[in-house]
Amino acid sequence: MTTSVPSAAEIELPVVGMTCASCVNRVERFLNKTPGVESASVNLATETATIRYLRDLAARDDLVRAVEAAGYEVRPEPADRAAVATSGVGAFDADERARELRVLGRQALVSVVVGLTVLAAMWLPQPFVGLEDLNRLALLPATLVQFWAGRRFYDAAWRSFRHGFGTNMSTLVVVGTTAAWAYSAIVTLWPELVMRAGIEPATYFDTSSLIVGLVLTGRWLEGRARLQTTGAIRALLALRPDTARLVTPKGDRDVPLAEVAVGDLLRVRPGERVPVDGVLTAGGSAVDEAMLTGEPIPVDKLEGDEVIGGTTNTTGSFVMRATRIGEETALARIVELVRRAQGSKAPLQALADRVSGVFVPVVLVAGLVTLVAWLAFGPEPVVTRSLVAFIAVVVVACPCAMGLATPTAILVATGRAAEAGLLIRGGEALEAAGHLDVVILDKTGTLTLGRPTVSGMAPLGDIDEAELLRLAAAAEQGSEHPLAAAIVARAAVDGIRFPAPTAFQASPGHGVTATVDGRRVMVGSARFIREQGLAVDGAAGTAVASAAAIGHTPVVVAVDGRPAGVFEIADPVKPEARAAVAELERLGLETWLVTGDAPATAEAVARQVGIPAERVHAGVLPAEKAELVESLRAAKRRVAMVGDGLNDAPALAAADLGIAIGTGADVAVEASDVTLVGGDPRLVATAVVVARRTIRTIRENLVWAFGYNVVLIPLAMGLLYPVLGVTVHPAIAAGAMALSSVSVVANSLRLRRLPVRPVG
């Protein structure tokens, strides 16, 4: 009897109502204790929860109930998932977020105006109206602010409280403003009670209104700034046209993009955007792929070439056949990768998460201690000073800044990198890229163009060039390796027809064996042929050595147990490869070259790009590439592996950071942490620069977030009052609290100015 293994799934829920890092911890805690949930990560900047769960043990409804049990809501996502990514803020689309910000802005403005008006009235001479009458006049607008503009704080605090007596940032605002408003209302409505108790009849309507207004102003500024952090995703999605021009027997007609199906013929005219991924079937043009690959020069496209949806047709007109539509297009995959990266956390956030988990309760305790201490030891008027100090403490505290320190920086950095065709999977990848020591570079497709061509053939024995090419092409047609593609392409150019092989078997990165017309054919490196028990010497050995001596790759063909010829394959070094290596070395990184090719070929390429011979590893199998990575990591080196082929996947997965050339095999991209969409190796250095700057920004944010609270909370408690007579007014505390969150977001936004174009 067999038991089925529960299938794992991942879902992203848009969570509404989170305001600070303690909210994030609360939602994560409730989700992680839900049966069937393997992991849950909540991002305050994007207001989303990413959950990995077992389908057989949990469903979406269970996860929604867990979020609601934590005291928050899950909004239904739009039918079009692209609309979710457009806003970068979970369930809200751009229009809804704009409406929310307008409401927030109006409430903030009214609250601040009321607070300032009351403050001015209290300080100005009152020839016609007495202080008691002013208090009565201020009661109504202050109450309006408290329970209209401040309602969102009461709602959030109540939701958190009724689900397990939780506390959050809204709890602090509610406690502080309610204390100020309630005390002022009592003084206004029953002044004789206060005076009989010997308490000064002071009111704080201005304080309660200003606190609400300034906190809302901070959230409004923060919301606007968050929208700016997602500009890259919106720019990418703007590349997608709304319609496509469908070619039909009755003529062309425009159809909504959603109606395009795989196999449809589409016409793209000059200046138009390519609607979906496809292959040219007629015509040709130069296509601008800069927004996806970072390459500023348009790429010539002819019949049979692939085009990417969202790129711009510059000059000619062409007809294409749709091959990928909807979420399968390259643009949609890029947007999804960037969106997931922006929802991730960096390990640096762990300390902030631990602190914020207990932050609000600790602040409330600190506020009560402050209240009691001022009542016991403070100068007259004792009650007034105690209340002011208590309000200042609970209002000045800001866990929001701690919650935003990491995600806002990741949002901006990953979005900015995506503009250059540099896809970074998330916070862990950024942090790994920022601490590298060694970068290992594959040769074929990474430092070289990856489009090798047959530059020469050396038949051996009684076989001629045509027969050698026919047998080799037949055996290689099932291989994904670029060298195999070169042999097959040469046969096609020479007009040689070849049969389908039987008993095909590939050794990734090494060679293939197959039966062609009843003959046993082996094609691969000299090492591969030797491992099959055949000698590569004499004329075959000479041909191999001469090809490798000039930097070309020798491929040996054996037929029926003996060498039958050697192909000489040239794969030109990319023009930008030398600049890429130089920039990595300038950044203090060791560059290594690893390849399955012969040592002479590898050393020739290494000389061209500037890698020392002692850091060249040639003739290695895929497993040996991974072993090299592991050996360097065992020596406490932090290693990045850069590759593009199936044979690079084990090393990419084994490295601290896997960097895949986006033009290579899908399995390499899937195994990587960073993808270079356009294949420019100079973007490896760009990734390191982006990572280092992002880590520095995150550290600055965390220092500010912690430092702000460490300094201002004791100051608000009045620790300096006995020495300097310094206290913090609650309105100033509210302004400082709002400024702390805005400053963290603003500091992260500086990453938008990162130079992400390739160096060199």
PDB file of C-alpha atoms in Angstrom, residues 104-105 108-109 112 212-222 738 742:
ATOM      1  CA  LEU A 104      -6.086  59.772   4.263  1.00  0.00           C
ATOM      2  CA  GLY A 105      -4.845  63.155   3.061  1.00  0.00           C
ATOM      3  CA  ALA A 108      -4.800  64.422   7.991  1.00  0.00           C
ATOM      4  CA  LEU A 109      -5.371  67.957   6.728  1.00  0.00           C
ATOM      5  CA  VAL A 112      -3.865  69.297  11.616  1.00  0.00           C
ATOM      6  CA  VAL A 212      -3.963  62.171  14.967  1.00  0.00           C
ATOM      7  CA  GLY A 213      -3.194  64.619  12.157  1.00  0.00           C
ATOM      8  CA  LEU A 214       0.568  64.164  12.237  1.00  0.00           C
ATOM      9  CA  VAL A 215       0.367  60.372  12.396  1.00  0.00           C
ATOM     10  CA  LEU A 216      -2.035  60.375   9.447  1.00  0.00           C
ATOM     11  CA  THR A 217       0.241  62.791   7.590  1.00  0.00           C
ATOM     12  CA  GLY A 218       3.130  60.416   8.143  1.00  0.00           C
ATOM     13  CA  ARG A 219       1.095  57.513   6.788  1.00  0.00           C
ATOM     14  CA  TRP A 220       0.022  59.601   3.803  1.00  0.00           C
ATOM     15  CA  LEU A 221       3.633  60.489   2.996  1.00  0.00           C
ATOM     16  CA  GLU A 222       4.643  56.891   3.587  1.00  0.00           C
ATOM     17  CA  ALA A 738       5.678  60.173  11.701  1.00  0.00           C
ATOM     18  CA  VAL A 742       8.967  58.594   6.299  1.00  0.00           C
TER      19      VAL A 742
END
